[in-house]
Amino acid sequence: MVAKDSGATRSDQVDAITAQWRRERPDLDLEAMAIVGRLGRLMLVAQRRIESVFSAHGLQRGEFDVLAALRRSGDPFELNPSVLADTLMLSRAGMTGRLDRLESAGLVRRVADAADRRAIRVVLTDAGRALVDTVVTDHVANETAMLSVLEAPDRRELDRIVRVLLDRLDPGSPV
């Protein structure tokens, strides 16, 4: 199995680049270069499509990430800013900027922590929850559409292969 159509085997930009290297350096095995090159190009294409969904809703990717982390945290949809920053692998300063923009838009609120009045919590507002629920629905539909060019067994095999690569190349990261 491959793709649902025969377009999967056409020559691409990576073929042109590897052909040039093959001409200049016939001693190199370029299989890995071609695969990693295609993965990189695929990520760029996917990121453009993903970003278009977020921008259609007036969000940047980082803002969506904050809203999504709060939404996934479950009721009451609130987290400590440093937990949010750690979850999103951001500096505290980077998190502050995102929270400022989201708070100005009425999508989150900063409130005093009931257990420690010196600390604050970031709370998803009703408007923020409604927006993130709409955006995540569109986001999942977009990603599903992108992968719909593959048959179900191929999607499962791709997932398996990517998991193996991530496990071997980044063994310390949480699964």
CSV table of N, CA and C in Angstrom, one decimal:
chain,number,residue,atom,x,y,z
A,1,MET,N,0.8,-1.2,0.0
A,1,MET,CA,0.0,0.0,0.0
A,1,MET,C,0.9,1.2,0.0
A,2,VAL,N,0.4,2.3,-0.6
A,2,VAL,CA,1.1,3.5,-0.6
A,2,VAL,C,0.0,4.6,-0.4
A,3,ALA,N,-0.1,5.5,-1.3
A,3,ALA,CA,-1.1,6.6,-1.3
A,3,ALA,C,-2.3,6.1,-2.0
A,4,LYS,N,-3.4,6.9,-1.8
A,4,LYS,CA,-4.7,6.6,-2.5
A,4,LYS,C,-4.6,6.8,-4.0
A,5,ASP,N,-3.6,7.7,-4.4
A,5,ASP,CA,-3.5,7.9,-5.8
A,5,ASP,C,-2.0,7.6,-6.2
A,6,SER,N,-1.8,7.7,-7.5
A,6,SER,CA,-0.5,7.3,-8.0
A,6,SER,C,0.5,8.5,-7.9
A,7,GLY,N,0.1,9.6,-7.4
A,7,GLY,CA,1.0,10.8,-7.4
A,7,GLY,C,2.2,10.6,-6.4
A,8,ALA,N,2.2,9.6,-5.6
A,8,ALA,CA,3.2,9.4,-4.6
A,8,ALA,C,4.6,9.1,-5.1
A,9,THR,N,4.7,8.7,-6.4
A,9,THR,CA,6.0,8.3,-6.9
A,9,THR,C,6.6,9.3,-7.9
A,10,ARG,N,5.9,10.5,-8.0
A,10,ARG,CA,6.5,11.5,-8.9
A,10,ARG,C,7.8,12.0,-8.4
A,11,SER,N,8.7,12.5,-9.2
A,11,SER,CA,9.9,13.1,-8.9
A,11,SER,C,9.7,14.4,-8.2
A,12,ASP,N,10.5,14.7,-7.2
A,12,ASP,CA,10.3,16.0,-6.4
A,12,ASP,C,11.6,16.7,-6.3
A,13,GLN,N,11.6,17.8,-5.5
A,13,GLN,CA,12.8,18.6,-5.3
A,13,GLN,C,13.9,17.9,-4.6
A,14,VAL,N,13.5,17.0,-3.7
A,14,VAL,CA,14.6,16.2,-3.0
A,14,VAL,C,15.3,15.3,-4.0
A,15,ASP,N,14.6,14.7,-5.0
A,15,ASP,CA,15.2,13.9,-6.0
A,15,ASP,C,16.2,14.7,-6.8
A,16,ALA,N,15.9,16.0,-7.1
A,16,ALA,CA,16.8,16.8,-7.8
A,16,ALA,C,18.1,17.1,-7.0
A,17,ILE,N,17.9,17.4,-5.7
A,17,ILE,CA,19.0,17.7,-4.9
A,17,ILE,C,19.9,16.4,-4.7
A,18,THR,N,19.3,15.3,-4.5
A,18,THR,CA,20.1,14.1,-4.3
A,18,THR,C,20.8,13.7,-5.6
A,19,ALA,N,20.2,14.0,-6.7
A,19,ALA,CA,20.8,13.7,-8.0
A,19,ALA,C,22.1,14.5,-8.2
A,20,GLN,N,22.0,15.8,-7.8
A,20,GLN,CA,23.2,16.6,-7.9
A,20,GLN,C,24.3,16.1,-7.0
A,21,TRP,N,23.9,15.7,-5.7
A,21,TRP,CA,24.9,15.1,-4.8
A,21,TRP,C,25.5,13.8,-5.4
A,22,ARG,N,24.6,13.0,-6.0
A,22,ARG,CA,25.1,11.7,-6.5
A,22,ARG,C,26.1,12.0,-7.6
A,23,ARG,N,25.8,13.0,-8.4
A,23,ARG,CA,26.7,13.4,-9.5
A,23,ARG,C,28.1,13.8,-8.9
A,24,GLU,N,28.0,14.7,-7.9
A,24,GLU,CA,29.2,15.3,-7.3
A,24,GLU,C,29.9,14.3,-6.3
A,25,ARG,N,29.1,13.5,-5.6
A,25,ARG,CA,29.7,12.6,-4.6
A,25,ARG,C,29.1,11.2,-4.7
A,26,PRO,N,29.5,10.5,-5.8
A,26,PRO,CA,28.9,9.2,-6.0
A,26,PRO,C,29.3,8.2,-4.9
A,27,ASP,N,30.2,8.5,-4.0
A,27,ASP,CA,30.6,7.7,-3.0
A,27,ASP,C,29.7,7.7,-1.8
A,28,LEU,N,28.7,8.6,-1.7
A,28,LEU,CA,27.8,8.7,-0.6
A,28,LEU,C,26.5,8.0,-0.8
A,29,ASP,N,26.0,7.3,0.3
A,29,ASP,CA,24.7,6.7,0.3
A,29,ASP,C,23.7,7.8,0.7
A,30,LEU,N,22.9,8.2,-0.2
A,30,LEU,CA,22.0,9.4,0.0
A,30,LEU,C,20.6,9.1,0.5
A,31,GLU,N,20.4,7.8,0.8
A,31,GLU,CA,19.0,7.4,1.2
A,31,GLU,C,18.5,8.2,2.4
A,32,ALA,N,19.4,8.3,3.5
A,32,ALA,CA,19.0,9.1,4.7
A,32,ALA,C,18.7,10.5,4.4
A,33,MET,N,19.6,11.1,3.5
A,33,MET,CA,19.4,12.5,3.2
A,33,MET,C,18.1,12.7,2.5
A,34,ALA,N,17.7,11.8,1.6
A,34,ALA,CA,16.4,12.0,0.9
A,34,ALA,C,15.2,11.8,1.9
A,35,ILE,N,15.3,10.9,2.8
A,35,ILE,CA,14.2,10.7,3.7
A,35,ILE,C,14.1,11.9,4.7
A,36,VAL,N,15.2,12.3,5.3
A,36,VAL,CA,15.1,13.4,6.2
A,36,VAL,C,14.8,14.7,5.5
A,37,GLY,N,15.2,14.9,4.3
A,37,GLY,CA,14.8,16.0,3.5
A,37,GLY,C,13.3,16.1,3.2
A,38,ARG,N,12.8,14.9,2.9
A,38,ARG,CA,11.3,14.9,2.6
A,38,ARG,C,10.5,15.1,3.9
A,39,LEU,N,11.0,14.6,5.0
A,39,LEU,CA,10.4,14.8,6.3
A,39,LEU,C,10.4,16.3,6.7
A,40,GLY,N,11.5,17.0,6.4
A,40,GLY,CA,11.6,18.4,6.6
A,40,GLY,C,10.7,19.2,5.8
A,41,ARG,N,10.6,18.8,4.5
A,41,ARG,CA,9.7,19.5,3.6
A,41,ARG,C,8.2,19.3,4.0
A,42,LEU,N,7.9,18.0,4.4
A,42,LEU,CA,6.6,17.7,4.9
A,42,LEU,C,6.2,18.5,6.1
A,43,MET,N,7.1,18.7,7.0
A,43,MET,CA,6.9,19.5,8.2
A,43,MET,C,6.6,20.9,7.8
A,44,LEU,N,7.3,21.5,6.9
A,44,LEU,CA,7.1,22.9,6.5
A,44,LEU,C,5.7,23.0,5.8
A,45,VAL,N,5.3,22.0,5.0
A,45,VAL,CA,4.0,22.1,4.4
A,45,VAL,C,2.9,21.9,5.4
A,46,ALA,N,3.1,21.0,6.3
A,46,ALA,CA,2.1,20.8,7.4
A,46,ALA,C,2.0,22.0,8.3
A,47,GLN,N,3.1,22.6,8.6
A,47,GLN,CA,3.1,23.8,9.5
A,47,GLN,C,2.3,24.9,8.9
A,48,ARG,N,2.5,25.1,7.6
A,48,ARG,CA,1.7,26.2,6.9
A,48,ARG,C,0.2,25.9,6.9
A,49,ARG,N,-0.2,24.7,6.7
A,49,ARG,CA,-1.6,24.4,6.8
A,49,ARG,C,-2.1,24.5,8.2
A,50,ILE,N,-1.4,24.1,9.2
A,50,ILE,CA,-1.8,24.2,10.6
A,50,ILE,C,-1.9,25.6,11.0
A,51,GLU,N,-0.9,26.4,10.6
A,51,GLU,CA,-0.9,27.9,11.0
A,51,GLU,C,-2.1,28.6,10.3
A,52,SER,N,-2.5,28.1,9.2
A,52,SER,CA,-3.7,28.8,8.5
A,52,SER,C,-5.0,28.6,9.3
A,53,VAL,N,-5.1,27.4,10.0
A,53,VAL,CA,-6.3,27.2,10.8
A,53,VAL,C,-6.3,28.1,12.0
A,54,PHE,N,-5.1,28.3,12.6
A,54,PHE,CA,-5.0,29.1,13.8
A,54,PHE,C,-5.3,30.6,13.4
A,55,SER,N,-4.6,31.0,12.3
A,55,SER,CA,-4.8,32.4,12.0
A,55,SER,C,-6.2,32.7,11.5
A,56,ALA,N,-6.9,31.8,11.0
A,56,ALA,CA,-8.3,32.0,10.6
A,56,ALA,C,-9.2,32.3,11.8
A,57,HIS,N,-8.7,31.9,13.0
A,57,HIS,CA,-9.4,32.2,14.2
A,57,HIS,C,-8.7,33.3,15.0
A,58,GLY,N,-7.8,34.0,14.4
A,58,GLY,CA,-7.2,35.1,15.0
A,58,GLY,C,-6.1,34.8,16.1
A,59,LEU,N,-5.6,33.5,16.0
A,59,LEU,CA,-4.6,33.1,16.9
A,59,LEU,C,-3.2,32.8,16.2
A,60,GLN,N,-2.2,32.9,17.0
A,60,GLN,CA,-0.9,32.4,16.6
A,60,GLN,C,-0.7,31.0,17.2
A,61,ARG,N,0.2,30.3,16.7
A,61,ARG,CA,0.4,28.9,17.2
A,61,ARG,C,0.6,28.9,18.7
A,62,GLY,N,1.5,29.7,19.2
A,62,GLY,CA,1.8,29.8,20.6
A,62,GLY,C,0.6,30.1,21.5
A,63,GLU,N,-0.2,31.0,21.0
A,63,GLU,CA,-1.4,31.3,21.8
A,63,GLU,C,-2.4,30.1,21.8
A,64,PHE,N,-2.5,29.4,20.7
A,64,PHE,CA,-3.3,28.2,20.7
A,64,PHE,C,-2.8,27.2,21.7
A,65,ASP,N,-1.4,27.0,21.7
A,65,ASP,CA,-0.8,26.1,22.6
A,65,ASP,C,-1.2,26.4,24.0
A,66,VAL,N,-1.2,27.6,24.4
A,66,VAL,CA,-1.5,28.0,25.8
A,66,VAL,C,-3.0,27.6,26.1
A,67,LEU,N,-3.9,28.0,25.2
A,67,LEU,CA,-5.3,27.7,25.4
A,67,LEU,C,-5.5,26.2,25.4
A,68,ALA,N,-4.8,25.5,24.5
A,68,ALA,CA,-5.0,24.0,24.5
A,68,ALA,C,-4.5,23.4,25.8
A,69,ALA,N,-3.4,23.9,26.3
A,69,ALA,CA,-2.8,23.3,27.5
A,69,ALA,C,-3.8,23.5,28.7
A,70,LEU,N,-4.4,24.7,28.8
A,70,LEU,CA,-5.4,25.0,29.8
A,70,LEU,C,-6.6,24.1,29.6
A,71,ARG,N,-7.1,24.0,28.4
A,71,ARG,CA,-8.3,23.2,28.1
A,71,ARG,C,-8.1,21.7,28.5
A,72,ARG,N,-6.9,21.2,28.1
A,72,ARG,CA,-6.5,19.8,28.3
A,72,ARG,C,-6.4,19.5,29.8
A,73,SER,N,-6.1,20.5,30.6
A,73,SER,CA,-5.9,20.3,32.0
A,73,SER,C,-7.1,19.9,32.8
A,74,GLY,N,-8.3,20.1,32.1
A,74,GLY,CA,-9.5,19.7,32.7
A,74,GLY,C,-10.1,20.7,33.7
A,75,ASP,N,-11.3,20.6,34.0
A,75,ASP,CA,-12.0,21.5,34.9
A,75,ASP,C,-11.2,21.6,36.2
A,76,PRO,N,-10.9,22.8,36.7
A,76,PRO,CA,-11.4,24.1,36.3
A,76,PRO,C,-10.6,24.9,35.3
A,77,PHE,N,-9.8,24.2,34.5
A,77,PHE,CA,-9.1,24.8,33.3
A,77,PHE,C,-8.2,25.9,33.8
A,78,GLU,N,-7.3,25.6,34.7
A,78,GLU,CA,-6.4,26.6,35.2
A,78,GLU,C,-5.1,25.9,35.6
A,79,LEU,N,-4.0,26.7,35.4
A,79,LEU,CA,-2.7,26.2,35.7
A,79,LEU,C,-1.8,27.4,36.2
A,80,ASN,N,-0.8,27.0,36.9
A,80,ASN,CA,0.3,27.9,37.4
A,80,ASN,C,1.1,28.3,36.1
A,81,PRO,N,1.4,29.6,36.0
A,81,PRO,CA,2.2,30.1,34.8
A,81,PRO,C,3.5,29.3,34.5
A,82,SER,N,4.2,28.9,35.6
A,82,SER,CA,5.4,28.2,35.4
A,82,SER,C,5.2,26.7,34.9
A,83,VAL,N,4.1,26.1,35.4
A,83,VAL,CA,3.7,24.8,34.9
A,83,VAL,C,3.4,24.9,33.4
A,84,LEU,N,2.6,26.0,33.0
A,84,LEU,CA,2.3,26.2,31.6
A,84,LEU,C,3.6,26.4,30.8
A,85,ALA,N,4.5,27.2,31.3
A,85,ALA,CA,5.8,27.4,30.6
A,85,ALA,C,6.6,26.1,30.4
A,86,ASP,N,6.7,25.3,31.5
A,86,ASP,CA,7.4,24.0,31.4
A,86,ASP,C,6.7,23.1,30.4
A,87,THR,N,5.4,23.1,30.4
A,87,THR,CA,4.6,22.2,29.5
A,87,THR,C,4.9,22.6,28.1
A,88,LEU,N,5.0,23.9,27.8
A,88,LEU,CA,5.2,24.4,26.4
A,88,LEU,C,6.6,24.6,26.1
A,89,MET,N,7.5,24.3,27.0
A,89,MET,CA,9.0,24.4,26.8
A,89,MET,C,9.3,25.9,26.5
A,90,LEU,N,8.8,26.8,27.3
A,90,LEU,CA,9.0,28.2,27.1
A,90,LEU,C,9.7,28.8,28.2
A,91,SER,N,10.4,30.0,28.0
A,91,SER,CA,10.9,30.7,29.1
A,91,SER,C,9.8,31.4,29.8
A,92,ARG,N,10.0,31.8,31.0
A,92,ARG,CA,9.0,32.5,31.8
A,92,ARG,C,8.6,33.8,31.1
A,93,ALA,N,9.6,34.5,30.5
A,93,ALA,CA,9.4,35.8,29.8
A,93,ALA,C,8.5,35.5,28.5
A,94,GLY,N,8.8,34.4,27.8
A,94,GLY,CA,8.0,34.1,26.7
A,94,GLY,C,6.5,33.8,27.0
A,95,MET,N,6.4,33.1,28.2
A,95,MET,CA,5.0,32.8,28.7
A,95,MET,C,4.3,34.1,29.0
A,96,THR,N,5.0,35.0,29.7
A,96,THR,CA,4.4,36.3,30.1
A,96,THR,C,3.8,37.0,28.9
A,97,GLY,N,4.6,37.1,27.8
A,97,GLY,CA,4.1,37.7,26.6
A,97,GLY,C,2.8,37.1,26.0
A,98,ARG,N,2.8,35.8,26.0
A,98,ARG,CA,1.6,35.1,25.5
A,98,ARG,C,0.4,35.4,26.4
A,99,LEU,N,0.7,35.3,27.7
A,99,LEU,CA,-0.4,35.5,28.6
A,99,LEU,C,-1.0,36.9,28.5
A,100,ASP,N,-0.1,37.9,28.3
A,100,ASP,CA,-0.5,39.3,28.2
A,100,ASP,C,-1.5,39.4,27.0
A,101,ARG,N,-1.1,38.8,25.9
A,101,ARG,CA,-1.9,38.9,24.7
A,101,ARG,C,-3.3,38.2,24.9
A,102,LEU,N,-3.2,37.0,25.5
A,102,LEU,CA,-4.5,36.3,25.7
A,102,LEU,C,-5.4,36.9,26.7
A,103,GLU,N,-4.8,37.5,27.7
A,103,GLU,CA,-5.6,38.2,28.7
A,103,GLU,C,-6.2,39.4,28.1
A,104,SER,N,-5.5,40.2,27.3
A,104,SER,CA,-6.0,41.4,26.6
A,104,SER,C,-7.2,41.0,25.7
A,105,ALA,N,-7.1,39.8,25.1
A,105,ALA,CA,-8.2,39.3,24.2
A,105,ALA,C,-9.4,38.7,25.0
A,106,GLY,N,-9.3,38.7,26.3
A,106,GLY,CA,-10.3,38.1,27.2
A,106,GLY,C,-10.4,36.6,27.1
A,107,LEU,N,-9.3,35.9,26.7
A,107,LEU,CA,-9.4,34.5,26.6
A,107,LEU,C,-8.8,33.8,27.9
A,108,VAL,N,-8.0,34.5,28.6
A,108,VAL,CA,-7.6,33.9,29.9
A,108,VAL,C,-7.6,35.1,31.0
A,109,ARG,N,-7.6,34.7,32.2
A,109,ARG,CA,-7.5,35.6,33.4
A,109,ARG,C,-6.4,35.1,34.3
A,110,ARG,N,-5.7,36.1,34.9
A,110,ARG,CA,-4.8,35.8,36.0
A,110,ARG,C,-5.5,36.0,37.3
A,111,VAL,N,-5.5,35.0,38.2
A,111,VAL,CA,-6.2,35.2,39.5
A,111,VAL,C,-5.2,34.7,40.5
A,112,ALA,N,-5.4,35.3,41.7
A,112,ALA,CA,-4.6,34.9,42.9
A,112,ALA,C,-4.9,33.4,43.2
A,113,ASP,N,-3.8,32.7,43.5
A,113,ASP,CA,-3.9,31.3,43.9
A,113,ASP,C,-4.6,31.2,45.3
A,114,ALA,N,-5.7,30.4,45.4
A,114,ALA,CA,-6.4,30.3,46.7
A,114,ALA,C,-5.5,29.8,47.8
A,115,ALA,N,-4.6,28.9,47.4
A,115,ALA,CA,-3.7,28.2,48.4
A,115,ALA,C,-2.5,29.1,48.8
A,116,ASP,N,-2.1,30.0,47.9
A,116,ASP,CA,-0.9,30.8,48.2
A,116,ASP,C,-1.1,32.2,47.5
A,117,ARG,N,-1.6,33.2,48.2
A,117,ARG,CA,-1.9,34.5,47.7
A,117,ARG,C,-0.8,35.1,47.0
A,118,ARG,N,0.5,34.7,47.2
A,118,ARG,CA,1.6,35.3,46.5
A,118,ARG,C,1.7,34.8,45.1
A,119,ALA,N,1.1,33.6,44.8
A,119,ALA,CA,1.2,33.0,43.5
A,119,ALA,C,-0.1,33.3,42.7
A,120,ILE,N,0.0,33.2,41.4
A,120,ILE,CA,-1.2,33.4,40.5
A,120,ILE,C,-1.4,32.1,39.7
A,121,ARG,N,-2.6,32.0,39.3
A,121,ARG,CA,-3.1,30.9,38.4
A,121,ARG,C,-3.6,31.6,37.1
A,122,VAL,N,-3.5,30.8,36.0
A,122,VAL,CA,-4.0,31.3,34.7
A,122,VAL,C,-5.2,30.5,34.5
A,123,VAL,N,-6.3,31.2,34.3
A,123,VAL,CA,-7.6,30.5,34.1
A,123,VAL,C,-8.2,30.8,32.7
A,124,LEU,N,-8.7,29.7,32.1
A,124,LEU,CA,-9.3,29.8,30.8
A,124,LEU,C,-10.7,30.4,31.0
A,125,THR,N,-11.0,31.5,30.3
A,125,THR,CA,-12.3,32.1,30.4
A,125,THR,C,-13.3,31.3,29.6
A,126,ASP,N,-14.6,31.6,29.7
A,126,ASP,CA,-15.6,31.0,28.9
A,126,ASP,C,-15.4,31.3,27.4
A,127,ALA,N,-15.0,32.5,27.1
A,127,ALA,CA,-14.7,32.8,25.7
A,127,ALA,C,-13.5,32.1,25.2
A,128,GLY,N,-12.5,31.9,26.1
A,128,GLY,CA,-11.3,31.1,25.7
A,128,GLY,C,-11.6,29.7,25.5
A,129,ARG,N,-12.5,29.1,26.3
A,129,ARG,CA,-12.8,27.7,26.2
A,129,ARG,C,-13.6,27.5,24.9
A,130,ALA,N,-14.6,28.4,24.6
A,130,ALA,CA,-15.4,28.3,23.4
A,130,ALA,C,-14.5,28.4,22.2
A,131,LEU,N,-13.5,29.3,22.2
A,131,LEU,CA,-12.6,29.5,21.1
A,131,LEU,C,-11.7,28.3,20.9
A,132,VAL,N,-11.1,27.8,21.9
A,132,VAL,CA,-10.2,26.7,21.8
A,132,VAL,C,-10.9,25.4,21.4
A,133,ASP,N,-12.2,25.2,21.9
A,133,ASP,CA,-13.0,24.1,21.4
A,133,ASP,C,-13.2,24.1,19.9
A,134,THR,N,-13.6,25.3,19.4
A,134,THR,CA,-13.8,25.5,18.0
A,134,THR,C,-12.5,25.2,17.2
A,135,VAL,N,-11.4,25.9,17.7
A,135,VAL,CA,-10.2,25.8,16.9
A,135,VAL,C,-9.6,24.3,16.9
A,136,VAL,N,-9.7,23.6,18.1
A,136,VAL,CA,-9.2,22.3,18.1
A,136,VAL,C,-10.0,21.3,17.2
A,137,THR,N,-11.3,21.6,17.1
A,137,THR,CA,-12.1,20.8,16.1
A,137,THR,C,-11.6,21.0,14.7
A,138,ASP,N,-11.4,22.3,14.3
A,138,ASP,CA,-10.9,22.6,13.0
A,138,ASP,C,-9.5,22.1,12.8
A,139,HIS,N,-8.7,22.1,13.8
A,139,HIS,CA,-7.3,21.7,13.7
A,139,HIS,C,-7.3,20.2,13.5
A,140,VAL,N,-8.0,19.4,14.2
A,140,VAL,CA,-8.1,18.0,14.0
A,140,VAL,C,-8.6,17.6,12.7
A,141,ALA,N,-9.6,18.3,12.2
A,141,ALA,CA,-10.2,18.1,10.9
A,141,ALA,C,-9.1,18.3,9.8
A,142,ASN,N,-8.4,19.4,10.0
A,142,ASN,CA,-7.3,19.8,9.1
A,142,ASN,C,-6.2,18.7,9.0
A,143,GLU,N,-5.8,18.2,10.2
A,143,GLU,CA,-4.7,17.2,10.2
A,143,GLU,C,-5.3,15.9,9.6
A,144,THR,N,-6.5,15.6,9.9
A,144,THR,CA,-7.1,14.4,9.3
A,144,THR,C,-7.2,14.5,7.8
A,145,ALA,N,-7.5,15.6,7.3
A,145,ALA,CA,-7.6,15.8,5.8
A,145,ALA,C,-6.2,15.7,5.2
A,146,MET,N,-5.2,16.2,5.9
A,146,MET,CA,-3.8,16.1,5.4
A,146,MET,C,-3.4,14.6,5.3
A,147,LEU,N,-3.8,13.8,6.2
A,147,LEU,CA,-3.4,12.4,6.2
A,147,LEU,C,-4.3,11.5,5.5
A,148,SER,N,-5.4,12.0,5.0
A,148,SER,CA,-6.4,11.2,4.3
A,148,SER,C,-6.0,10.7,2.9
A,149,VAL,N,-4.8,11.3,2.5
A,149,VAL,CA,-4.3,10.8,1.2
A,149,VAL,C,-3.7,9.4,1.4
A,150,LEU,N,-3.5,8.9,2.6
A,150,LEU,CA,-3.0,7.6,2.9
A,150,LEU,C,-4.1,6.7,3.3
A,151,GLU,N,-4.0,5.4,3.0
A,151,GLU,CA,-5.0,4.4,3.4
A,151,GLU,C,-4.7,4.2,4.9
A,152,ALA,N,-5.7,3.7,5.6
A,152,ALA,CA,-5.7,3.5,7.1
A,152,ALA,C,-4.5,2.6,7.5
A,153,PRO,N,-4.2,1.5,6.8
A,153,PRO,CA,-3.0,0.7,7.2
A,153,PRO,C,-1.7,1.5,7.1
A,154,ASP,N,-1.6,2.3,6.1
A,154,ASP,CA,-0.4,3.1,5.9
A,154,ASP,C,-0.3,4.2,6.9
A,155,ARG,N,-1.4,4.8,7.4
A,155,ARG,CA,-1.3,5.8,8.5
A,155,ARG,C,-0.8,5.1,9.7
A,156,ARG,N,-1.3,3.9,10.0
A,156,ARG,CA,-0.9,3.2,11.2
A,156,ARG,C,0.6,2.8,11.1
A,157,GLU,N,1.1,2.4,9.9
A,157,GLU,CA,2.5,2.1,9.7
A,157,GLU,C,3.4,3.3,9.8
A,158,LEU,N,2.9,4.5,9.3
A,158,LEU,CA,3.6,5.7,9.4
A,158,LEU,C,3.8,6.1,10.9
A,159,ASP,N,2.7,6.0,11.6
A,159,ASP,CA,2.7,6.3,13.1
A,159,ASP,C,3.7,5.4,13.8
A,160,ARG,N,3.7,4.1,13.5
A,160,ARG,CA,4.6,3.1,14.1
A,160,ARG,C,6.1,3.5,13.8
A,161,ILE,N,6.4,3.8,12.5
A,161,ILE,CA,7.7,4.2,12.1
A,161,ILE,C,8.2,5.5,12.8
A,162,VAL,N,7.3,6.5,12.9
A,162,VAL,CA,7.7,7.7,13.5
A,162,VAL,C,7.9,7.5,15.0
A,163,ARG,N,7.1,6.7,15.6
A,163,ARG,CA,7.3,6.4,17.0
A,163,ARG,C,8.7,5.7,17.3
A,164,VAL,N,9.0,4.8,16.4
A,164,VAL,CA,10.3,4.1,16.6
A,164,VAL,C,11.5,5.2,16.4
A,165,LEU,N,11.4,6.0,15.4
A,165,LEU,CA,12.4,7.0,15.2
A,165,LEU,C,12.5,8.0,16.4
A,166,LEU,N,11.4,8.5,16.9
A,166,LEU,CA,11.4,9.4,18.1
A,166,LEU,C,11.9,8.7,19.3
A,167,ASP,N,11.6,7.4,19.5
A,167,ASP,CA,12.0,6.7,20.7
A,167,ASP,C,13.5,6.5,20.6
A,168,ARG,N,14.1,6.2,19.4
A,168,ARG,CA,15.5,6.0,19.3
A,168,ARG,C,16.3,7.3,19.3
A,169,LEU,N,15.8,8.3,18.7
A,169,LEU,CA,16.5,9.6,18.5
A,169,LEU,C,16.3,10.5,19.7
A,170,ASP,N,15.3,10.4,20.5
A,170,ASP,CA,15.0,11.2,21.6
A,170,ASP,C,14.4,10.4,22.8
A,171,PRO,N,15.3,9.4,23.3
A,171,PRO,CA,14.8,8.5,24.2
A,171,PRO,C,14.4,9.0,25.6
A,172,GLY,N,14.9,10.2,25.9
A,172,GLY,CA,14.6,10.8,27.2
A,172,GLY,C,13.3,11.6,27.3
A,173,SER,N,12.7,11.8,26.1
A,173,SER,CA,11.5,12.6,26.2
A,173,SER,C,10.3,11.8,26.6
A,174,PRO,N,9.3,12.4,27.2
A,174,PRO,CA,8.1,11.7,27.6
A,174,PRO,C,7.3,11.2,26.3
A,175,VAL,N,6.8,10.1,26.4
A,175,VAL,CA,6.0,9.5,25.3
A,175,VAL,C,4.6,10.1,25.2
